PDB file of C-alpha atoms and ligand atoms in Angstrom:
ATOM      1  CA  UNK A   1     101.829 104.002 107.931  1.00  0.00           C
ATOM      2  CA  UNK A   2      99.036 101.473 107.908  1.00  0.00           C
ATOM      3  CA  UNK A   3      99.220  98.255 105.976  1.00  0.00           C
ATOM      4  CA  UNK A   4      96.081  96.893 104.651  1.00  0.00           C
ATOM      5  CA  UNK A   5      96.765  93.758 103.163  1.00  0.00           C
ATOM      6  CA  UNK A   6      93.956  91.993 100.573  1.00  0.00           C
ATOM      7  CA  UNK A   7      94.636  89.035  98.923  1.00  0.00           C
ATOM      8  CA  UNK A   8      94.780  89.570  95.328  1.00  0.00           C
ATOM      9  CA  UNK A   9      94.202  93.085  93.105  1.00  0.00           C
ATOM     10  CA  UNK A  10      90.742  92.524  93.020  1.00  0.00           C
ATOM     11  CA  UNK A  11      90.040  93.007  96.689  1.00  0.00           C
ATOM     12  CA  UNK A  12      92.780  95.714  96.843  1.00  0.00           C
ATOM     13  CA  UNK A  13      90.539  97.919  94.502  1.00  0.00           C
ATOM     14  CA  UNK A  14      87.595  96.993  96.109  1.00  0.00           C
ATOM     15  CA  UNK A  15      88.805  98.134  99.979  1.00  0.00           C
ATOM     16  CA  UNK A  16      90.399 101.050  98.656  1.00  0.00           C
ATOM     17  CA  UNK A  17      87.023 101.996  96.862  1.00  0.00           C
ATOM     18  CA  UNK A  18      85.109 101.425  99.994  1.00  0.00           C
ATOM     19  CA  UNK A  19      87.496 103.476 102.180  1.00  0.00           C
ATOM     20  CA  UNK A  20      87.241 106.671  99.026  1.00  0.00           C
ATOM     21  CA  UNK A  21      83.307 106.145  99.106  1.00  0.00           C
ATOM     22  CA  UNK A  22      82.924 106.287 102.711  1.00  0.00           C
ATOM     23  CA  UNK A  23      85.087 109.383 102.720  1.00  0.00           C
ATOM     24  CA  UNK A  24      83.243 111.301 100.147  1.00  0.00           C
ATOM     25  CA  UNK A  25      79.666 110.594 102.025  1.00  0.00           C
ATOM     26  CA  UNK A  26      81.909 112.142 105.573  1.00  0.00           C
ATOM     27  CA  UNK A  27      82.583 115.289 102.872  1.00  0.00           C
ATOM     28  CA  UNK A  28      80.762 115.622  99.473  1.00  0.00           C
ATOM     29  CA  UNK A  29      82.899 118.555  98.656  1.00  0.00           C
ATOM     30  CA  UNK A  30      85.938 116.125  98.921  1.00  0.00           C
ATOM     31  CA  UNK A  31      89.109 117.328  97.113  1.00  0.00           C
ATOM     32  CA  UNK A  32      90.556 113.972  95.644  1.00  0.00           C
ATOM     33  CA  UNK A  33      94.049 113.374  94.668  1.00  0.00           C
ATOM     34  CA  UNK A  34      93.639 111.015  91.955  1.00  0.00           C
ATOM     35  CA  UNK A  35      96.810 108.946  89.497  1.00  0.00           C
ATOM     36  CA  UNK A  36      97.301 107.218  86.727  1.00  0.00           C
ATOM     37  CA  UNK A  37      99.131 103.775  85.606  1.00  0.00           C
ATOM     38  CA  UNK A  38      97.640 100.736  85.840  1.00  0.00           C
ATOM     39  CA  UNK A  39      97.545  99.621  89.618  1.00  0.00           C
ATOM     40  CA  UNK A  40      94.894 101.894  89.877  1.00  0.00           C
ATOM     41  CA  UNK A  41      92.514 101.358  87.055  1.00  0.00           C
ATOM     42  CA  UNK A  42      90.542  98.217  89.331  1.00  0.00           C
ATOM     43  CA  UNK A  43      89.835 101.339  91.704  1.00  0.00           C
ATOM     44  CA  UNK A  44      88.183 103.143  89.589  1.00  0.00           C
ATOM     45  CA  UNK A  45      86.554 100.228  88.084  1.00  0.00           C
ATOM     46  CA  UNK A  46      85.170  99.966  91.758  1.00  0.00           C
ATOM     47  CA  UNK A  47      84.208 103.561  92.103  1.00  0.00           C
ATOM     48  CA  UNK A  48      82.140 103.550  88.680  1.00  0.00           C
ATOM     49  CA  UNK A  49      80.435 100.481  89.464  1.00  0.00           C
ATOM     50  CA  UNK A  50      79.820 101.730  92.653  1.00  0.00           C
ATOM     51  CA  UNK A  51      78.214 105.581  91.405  1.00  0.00           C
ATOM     52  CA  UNK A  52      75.931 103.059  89.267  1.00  0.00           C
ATOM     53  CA  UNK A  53      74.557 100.857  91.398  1.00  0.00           C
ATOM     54  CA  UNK A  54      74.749 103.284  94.433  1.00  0.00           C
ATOM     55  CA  UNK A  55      74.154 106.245  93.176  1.00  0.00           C
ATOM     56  CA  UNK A  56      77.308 107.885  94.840  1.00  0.00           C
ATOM     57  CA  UNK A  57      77.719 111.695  93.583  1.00  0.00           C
ATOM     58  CA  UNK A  58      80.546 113.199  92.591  1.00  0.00           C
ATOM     59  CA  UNK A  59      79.020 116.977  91.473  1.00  0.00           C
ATOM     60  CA  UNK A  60      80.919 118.157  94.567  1.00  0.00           C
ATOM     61  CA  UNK A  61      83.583 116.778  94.550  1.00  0.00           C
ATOM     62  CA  UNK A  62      87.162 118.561  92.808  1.00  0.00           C
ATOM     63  CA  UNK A  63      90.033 115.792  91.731  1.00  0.00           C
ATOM     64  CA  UNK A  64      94.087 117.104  91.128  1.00  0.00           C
ATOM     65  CA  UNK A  65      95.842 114.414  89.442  1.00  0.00           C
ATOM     66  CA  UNK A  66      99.404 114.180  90.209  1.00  0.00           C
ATOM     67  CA  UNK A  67     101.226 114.395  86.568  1.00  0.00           C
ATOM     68  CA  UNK A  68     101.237 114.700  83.098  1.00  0.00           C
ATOM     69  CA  UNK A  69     103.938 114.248  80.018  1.00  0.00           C
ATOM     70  CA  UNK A  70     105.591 117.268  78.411  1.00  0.00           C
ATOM     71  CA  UNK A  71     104.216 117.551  75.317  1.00  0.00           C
ATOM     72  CA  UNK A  72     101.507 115.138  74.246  1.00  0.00           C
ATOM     73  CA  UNK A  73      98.139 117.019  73.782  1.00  0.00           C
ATOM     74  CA  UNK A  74      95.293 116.506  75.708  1.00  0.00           C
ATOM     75  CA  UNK A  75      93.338 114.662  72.986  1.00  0.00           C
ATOM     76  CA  UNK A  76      96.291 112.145  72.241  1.00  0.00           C
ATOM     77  CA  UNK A  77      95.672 108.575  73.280  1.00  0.00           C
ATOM     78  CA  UNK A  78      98.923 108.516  75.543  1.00  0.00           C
ATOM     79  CA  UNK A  79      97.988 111.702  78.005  1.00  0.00           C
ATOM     80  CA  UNK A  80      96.631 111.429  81.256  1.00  0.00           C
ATOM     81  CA  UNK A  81      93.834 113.502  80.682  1.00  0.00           C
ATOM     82  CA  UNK A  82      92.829 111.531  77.915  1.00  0.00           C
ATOM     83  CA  UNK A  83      93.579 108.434  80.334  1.00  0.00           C
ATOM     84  CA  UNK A  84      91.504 109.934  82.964  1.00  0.00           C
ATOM     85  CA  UNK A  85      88.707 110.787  81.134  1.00  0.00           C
ATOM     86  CA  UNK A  86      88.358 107.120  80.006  1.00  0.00           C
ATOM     87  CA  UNK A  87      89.056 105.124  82.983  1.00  0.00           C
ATOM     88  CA  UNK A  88      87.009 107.371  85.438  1.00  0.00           C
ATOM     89  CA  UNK A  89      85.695 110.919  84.419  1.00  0.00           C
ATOM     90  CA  UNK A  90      83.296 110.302  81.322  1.00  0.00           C
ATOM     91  CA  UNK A  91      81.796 106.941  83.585  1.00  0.00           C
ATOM     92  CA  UNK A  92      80.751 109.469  86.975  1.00  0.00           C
ATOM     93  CA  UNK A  93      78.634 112.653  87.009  1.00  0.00           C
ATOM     94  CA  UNK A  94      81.701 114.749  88.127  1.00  0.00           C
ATOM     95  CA  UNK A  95      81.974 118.047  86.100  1.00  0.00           C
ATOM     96  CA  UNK A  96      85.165 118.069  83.898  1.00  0.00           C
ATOM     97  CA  UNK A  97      85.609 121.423  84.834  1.00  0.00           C
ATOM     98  CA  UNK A  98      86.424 120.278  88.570  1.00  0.00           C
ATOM     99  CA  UNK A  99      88.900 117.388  87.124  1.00  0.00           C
ATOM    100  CA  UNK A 100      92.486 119.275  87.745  1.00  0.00           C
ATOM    101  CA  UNK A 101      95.681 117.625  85.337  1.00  0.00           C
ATOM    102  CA  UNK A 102      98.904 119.906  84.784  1.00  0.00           C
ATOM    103  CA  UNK A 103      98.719 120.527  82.060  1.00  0.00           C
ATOM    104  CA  UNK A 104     101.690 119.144  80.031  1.00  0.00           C
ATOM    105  CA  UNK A 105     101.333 121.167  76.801  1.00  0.00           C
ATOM    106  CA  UNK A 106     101.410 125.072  78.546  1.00  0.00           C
ATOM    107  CA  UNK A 107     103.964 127.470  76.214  1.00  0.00           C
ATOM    108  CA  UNK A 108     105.251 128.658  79.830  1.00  0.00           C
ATOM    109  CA  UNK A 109     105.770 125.393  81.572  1.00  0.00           C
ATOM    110  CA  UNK A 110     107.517 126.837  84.907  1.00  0.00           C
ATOM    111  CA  UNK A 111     104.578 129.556  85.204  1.00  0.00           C
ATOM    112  CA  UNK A 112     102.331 125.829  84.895  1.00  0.00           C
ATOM    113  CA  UNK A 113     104.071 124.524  87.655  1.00  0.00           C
ATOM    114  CA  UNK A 114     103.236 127.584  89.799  1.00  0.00           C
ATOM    115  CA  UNK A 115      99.575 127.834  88.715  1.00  0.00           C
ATOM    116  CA  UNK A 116      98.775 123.910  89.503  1.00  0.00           C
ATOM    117  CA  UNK A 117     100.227 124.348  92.769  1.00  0.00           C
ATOM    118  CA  UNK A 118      98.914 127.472  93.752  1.00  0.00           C
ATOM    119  CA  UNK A 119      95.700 126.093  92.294  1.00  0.00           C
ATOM    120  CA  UNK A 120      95.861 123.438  94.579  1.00  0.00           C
ATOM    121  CA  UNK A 121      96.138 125.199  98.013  1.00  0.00           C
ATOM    122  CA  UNK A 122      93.409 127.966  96.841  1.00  0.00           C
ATOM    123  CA  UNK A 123      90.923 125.025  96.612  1.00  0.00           C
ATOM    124  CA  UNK A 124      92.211 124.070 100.205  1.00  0.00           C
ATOM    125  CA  UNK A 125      94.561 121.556  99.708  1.00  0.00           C
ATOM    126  CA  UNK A 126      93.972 117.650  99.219  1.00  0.00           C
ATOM    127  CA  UNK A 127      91.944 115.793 101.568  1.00  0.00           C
ATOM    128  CA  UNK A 128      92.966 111.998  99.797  1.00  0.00           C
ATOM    129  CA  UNK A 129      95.916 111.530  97.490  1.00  0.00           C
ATOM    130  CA  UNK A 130      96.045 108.341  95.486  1.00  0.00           C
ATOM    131  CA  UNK A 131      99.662 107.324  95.009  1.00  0.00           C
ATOM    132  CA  UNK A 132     101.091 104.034  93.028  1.00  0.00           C
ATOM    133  CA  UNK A 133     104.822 103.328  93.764  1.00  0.00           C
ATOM    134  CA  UNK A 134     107.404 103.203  91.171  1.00  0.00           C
ATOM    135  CA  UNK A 135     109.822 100.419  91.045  1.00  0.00           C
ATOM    136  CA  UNK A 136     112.524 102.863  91.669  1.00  0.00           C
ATOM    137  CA  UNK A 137     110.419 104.162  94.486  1.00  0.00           C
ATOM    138  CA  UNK A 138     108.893 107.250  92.108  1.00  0.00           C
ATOM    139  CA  UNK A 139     105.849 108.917  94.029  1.00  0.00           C
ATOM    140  CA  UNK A 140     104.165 110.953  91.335  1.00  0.00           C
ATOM    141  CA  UNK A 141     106.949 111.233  88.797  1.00  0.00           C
ATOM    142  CA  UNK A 142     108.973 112.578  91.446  1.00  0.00           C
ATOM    143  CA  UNK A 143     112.520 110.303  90.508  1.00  0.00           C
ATOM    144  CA  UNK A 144     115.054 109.532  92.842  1.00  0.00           C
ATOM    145  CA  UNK A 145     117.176 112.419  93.958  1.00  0.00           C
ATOM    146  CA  UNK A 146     114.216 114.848  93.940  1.00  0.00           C
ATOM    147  CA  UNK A 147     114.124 116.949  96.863  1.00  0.00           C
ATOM    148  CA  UNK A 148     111.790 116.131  99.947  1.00  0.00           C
ATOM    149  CA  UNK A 149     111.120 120.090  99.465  1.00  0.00           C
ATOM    150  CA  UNK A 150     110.185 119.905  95.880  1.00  0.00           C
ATOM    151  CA  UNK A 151     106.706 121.636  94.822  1.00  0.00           C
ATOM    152  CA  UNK A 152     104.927 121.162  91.431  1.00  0.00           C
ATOM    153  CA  UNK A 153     107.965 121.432  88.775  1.00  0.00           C
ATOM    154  CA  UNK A 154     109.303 119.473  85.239  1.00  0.00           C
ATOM    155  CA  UNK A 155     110.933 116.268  85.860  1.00  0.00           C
ATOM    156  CA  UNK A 156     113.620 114.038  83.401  1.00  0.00           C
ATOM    157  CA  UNK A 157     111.734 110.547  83.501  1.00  0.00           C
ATOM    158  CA  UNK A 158     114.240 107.964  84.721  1.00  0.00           C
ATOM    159  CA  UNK A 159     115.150 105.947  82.042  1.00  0.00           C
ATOM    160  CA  UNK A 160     113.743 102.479  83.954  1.00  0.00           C
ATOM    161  CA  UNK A 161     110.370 104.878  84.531  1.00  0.00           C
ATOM    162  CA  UNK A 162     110.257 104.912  80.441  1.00  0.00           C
ATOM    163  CA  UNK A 163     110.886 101.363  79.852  1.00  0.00           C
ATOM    164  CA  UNK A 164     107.877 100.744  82.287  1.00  0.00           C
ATOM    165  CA  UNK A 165     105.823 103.314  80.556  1.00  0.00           C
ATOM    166  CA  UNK A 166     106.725 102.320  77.370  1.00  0.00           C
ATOM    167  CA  UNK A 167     104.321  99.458  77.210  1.00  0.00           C
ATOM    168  CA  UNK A 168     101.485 102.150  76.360  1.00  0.00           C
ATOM    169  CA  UNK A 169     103.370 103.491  73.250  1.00  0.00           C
ATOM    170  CA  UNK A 170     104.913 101.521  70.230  1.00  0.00           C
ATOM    171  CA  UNK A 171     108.232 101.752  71.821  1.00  0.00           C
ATOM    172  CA  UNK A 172     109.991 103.341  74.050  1.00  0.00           C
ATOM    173  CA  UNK A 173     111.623 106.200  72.091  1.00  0.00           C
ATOM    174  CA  UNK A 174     108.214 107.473  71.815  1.00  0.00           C
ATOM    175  CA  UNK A 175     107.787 107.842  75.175  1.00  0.00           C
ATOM    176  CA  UNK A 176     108.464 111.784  76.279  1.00  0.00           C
ATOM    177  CA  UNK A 177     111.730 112.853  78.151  1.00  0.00           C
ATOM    178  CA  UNK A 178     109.749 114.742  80.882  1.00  0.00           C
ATOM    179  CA  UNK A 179     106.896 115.699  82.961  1.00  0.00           C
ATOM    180  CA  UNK A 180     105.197 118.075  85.030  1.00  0.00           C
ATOM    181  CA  UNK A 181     104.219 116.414  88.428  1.00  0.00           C
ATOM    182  CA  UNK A 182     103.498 117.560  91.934  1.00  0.00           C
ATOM    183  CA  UNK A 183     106.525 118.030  94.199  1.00  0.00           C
ATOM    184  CA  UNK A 184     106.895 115.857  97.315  1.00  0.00           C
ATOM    185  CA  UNK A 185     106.010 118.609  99.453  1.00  0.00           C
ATOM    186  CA  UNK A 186     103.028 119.149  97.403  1.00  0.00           C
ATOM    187  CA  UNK A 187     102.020 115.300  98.325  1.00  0.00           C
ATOM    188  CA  UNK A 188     102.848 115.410 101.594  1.00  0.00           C
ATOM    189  CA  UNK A 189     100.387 118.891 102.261  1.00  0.00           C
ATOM    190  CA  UNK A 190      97.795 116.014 101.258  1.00  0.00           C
ATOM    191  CA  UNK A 191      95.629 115.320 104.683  1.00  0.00           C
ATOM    192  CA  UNK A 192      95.424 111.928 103.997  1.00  0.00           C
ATOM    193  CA  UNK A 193      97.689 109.070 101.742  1.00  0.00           C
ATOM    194  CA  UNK A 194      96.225 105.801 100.000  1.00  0.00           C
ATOM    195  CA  UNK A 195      99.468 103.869  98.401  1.00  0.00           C
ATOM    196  CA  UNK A 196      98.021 101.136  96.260  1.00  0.00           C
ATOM    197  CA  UNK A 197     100.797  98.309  95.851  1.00  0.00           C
ATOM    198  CA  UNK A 198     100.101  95.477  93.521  1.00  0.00           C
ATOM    199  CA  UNK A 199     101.649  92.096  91.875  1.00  0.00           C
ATOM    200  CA  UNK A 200     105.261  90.408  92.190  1.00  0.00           C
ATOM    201  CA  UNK A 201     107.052  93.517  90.360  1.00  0.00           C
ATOM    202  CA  UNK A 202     106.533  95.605  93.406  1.00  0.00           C
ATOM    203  CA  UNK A 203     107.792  93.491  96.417  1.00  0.00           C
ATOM    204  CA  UNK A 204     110.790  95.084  96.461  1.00  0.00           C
ATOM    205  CA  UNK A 205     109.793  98.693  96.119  1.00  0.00           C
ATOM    206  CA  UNK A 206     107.002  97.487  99.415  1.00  0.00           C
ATOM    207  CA  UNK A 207     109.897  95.939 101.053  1.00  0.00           C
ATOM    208  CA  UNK A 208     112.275  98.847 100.861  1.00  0.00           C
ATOM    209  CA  UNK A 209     109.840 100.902 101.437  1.00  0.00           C
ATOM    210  CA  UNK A 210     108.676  99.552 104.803  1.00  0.00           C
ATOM    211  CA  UNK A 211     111.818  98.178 106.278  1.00  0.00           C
ATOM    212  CA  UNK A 212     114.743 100.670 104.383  1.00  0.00           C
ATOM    213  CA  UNK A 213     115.219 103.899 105.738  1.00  0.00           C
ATOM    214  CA  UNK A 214     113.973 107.520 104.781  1.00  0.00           C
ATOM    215  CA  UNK A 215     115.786 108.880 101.810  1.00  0.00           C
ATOM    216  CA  UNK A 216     115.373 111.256  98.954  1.00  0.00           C
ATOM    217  CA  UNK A 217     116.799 108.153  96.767  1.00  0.00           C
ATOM    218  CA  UNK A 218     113.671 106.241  97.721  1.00  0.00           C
ATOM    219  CA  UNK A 219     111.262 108.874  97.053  1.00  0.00           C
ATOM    220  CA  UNK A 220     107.896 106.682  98.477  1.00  0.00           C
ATOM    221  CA  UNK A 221     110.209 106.520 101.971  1.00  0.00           C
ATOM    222  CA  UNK A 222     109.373 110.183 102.642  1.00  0.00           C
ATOM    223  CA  UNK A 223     105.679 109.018 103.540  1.00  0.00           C
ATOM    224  CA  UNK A 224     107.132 107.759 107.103  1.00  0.00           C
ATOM    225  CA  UNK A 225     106.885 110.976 107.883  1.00  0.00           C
ATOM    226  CA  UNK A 226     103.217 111.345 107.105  1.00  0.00           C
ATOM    227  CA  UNK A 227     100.572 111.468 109.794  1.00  0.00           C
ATOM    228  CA  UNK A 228      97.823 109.488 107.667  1.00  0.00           C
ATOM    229  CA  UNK A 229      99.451 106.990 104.935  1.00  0.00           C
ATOM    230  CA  UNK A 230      97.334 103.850 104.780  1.00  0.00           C
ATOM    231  CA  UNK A 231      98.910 101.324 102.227  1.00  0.00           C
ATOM    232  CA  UNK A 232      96.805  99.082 100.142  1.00  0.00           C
ATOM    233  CA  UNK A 233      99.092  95.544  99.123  1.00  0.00           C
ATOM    234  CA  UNK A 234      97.801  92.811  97.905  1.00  0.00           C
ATOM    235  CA  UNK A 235      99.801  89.191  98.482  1.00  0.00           C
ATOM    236  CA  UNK A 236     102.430  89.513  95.634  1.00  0.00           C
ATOM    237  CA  UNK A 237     103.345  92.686  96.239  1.00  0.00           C
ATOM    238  CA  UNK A 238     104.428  91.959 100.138  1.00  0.00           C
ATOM    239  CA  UNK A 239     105.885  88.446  99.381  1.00  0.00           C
ATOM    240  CA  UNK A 240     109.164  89.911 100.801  1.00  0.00           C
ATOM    241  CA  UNK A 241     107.995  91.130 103.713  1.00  0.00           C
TER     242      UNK A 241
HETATM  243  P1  PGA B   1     101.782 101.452  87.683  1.00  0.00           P
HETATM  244  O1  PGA B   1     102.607 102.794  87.914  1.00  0.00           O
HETATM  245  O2  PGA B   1     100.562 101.591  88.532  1.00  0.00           O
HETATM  246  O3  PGA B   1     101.465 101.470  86.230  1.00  0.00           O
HETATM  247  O4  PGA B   1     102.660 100.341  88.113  1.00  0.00           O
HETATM  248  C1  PGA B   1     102.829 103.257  89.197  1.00  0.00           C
HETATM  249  C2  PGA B   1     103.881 104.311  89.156  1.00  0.00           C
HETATM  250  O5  PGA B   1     104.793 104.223  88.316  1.00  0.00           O
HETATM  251  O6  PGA B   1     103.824 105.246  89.966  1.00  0.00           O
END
């Protein structure tokens, strides 16, 4: 694992959207592993900003987003497809119909799980995954205890992963039980890792993650074993270190 440290969130989102940009001009086609939450909104801040003044093109390129909530329509303020459609996908000229989400609302939610990933390695696999870390050490919504092995499948949200959530609903009752989210062997097929690691809250999650060892109750540890992780941190985040 590499560890690019920036000083604050704003130069965090800017390298990482230098290192995505120079990727996709290597490979227009690029299939991009995107996620949401908030660390990486200033990304895709970057990469808007960037396809406007720039001119990069994203009409090749496909995205797979990691996860989505059981049972909130697309449409609905609180999904991820509604999330990515506003922070990223309306702002670039990428077709919708090459943005990927599980999708969360499926009547046959195991025969979902099978689709997304089979989806995923007919389009040839990721080339870049996104990932944000968890305080828990969640990868995806992949909790603690889920198998190294695990492929796309429905989740139980840790109830510390709905407290932290719950600050985009009214409260945190309203936030759903479950998920569908790409397994940990589905993240690790990806050919190459960005972690983006940001602010005070996540210095221990960093800190375990770089100096603990690998462990399917530290979810995030699993990407020691991954060729071609580079981790973006800005200072709060490694202050334990
Ligand atoms: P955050 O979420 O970026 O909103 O902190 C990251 C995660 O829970 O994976």
């Amino acid at each position: 694992m590499k560890l690019i440290q920036t000083f604050d969130y704003a130069e965090l989102s800017q390298q990482a959207a230098e290192q995505i940009i120079s990727r996709i001009k290597r490979k227009p086609s690029l299939n991009l592993g995107l996620a949401t939450g908030s660390t990486p909104t200033g990304l895709y801040q970057e990469l808007i900003k960037d396809h406007q003044q720039n001119k990069t093109s994203y009409k090749q390129i496909n995205t797979f987003n990691l996860d989505e909530y059981i049972g909130i329509p697309k449409k609905d303020s609180h999904s991820y497809h509604y999330f990515m459609c506003e922070k990223l996908f309306k702002h670039i000229d990428i077709p919708l119909d090459q943005t990927h989400i599980p999708d969360g609302t499926a009547r046959l939610l195991d025969e979902e799980c099978t689709r997304y990933e089979q989806f995923i390695q007919e389009h040839g696999g990721i080339d870049l995954q996104i990932l944000g870390i968890g305080q828990n050490g969640h990868i995806g919504f992949n909790e603690p205890g889920t198998s190294f092995d695990s492929r796309t499948h429905i989740i139980d949200l840790a109830e510390s992963t709905r407290k932290a959530n719950s600050r985009f609903f009214a409260s945190v009752d309203d936030v759903p039980l479950q998920a569908i989210t790409m397994g940990i062997a589905s993240i690790m097929d990806s050919k190459e890792i960005f972690l983006l690691v940001s602010g005070h809250a996540k210095a221990e999650a960093l800190a375990r993650l770089i100096n603990g060892d690998v462990s399917e109750d530290f979810p995030a540890s699993v990407l020691k074993k991954h060729p071609n992780v580079s981790i973006f941190a800005d200072k709060e985040a490694t202050a334990l270190l």
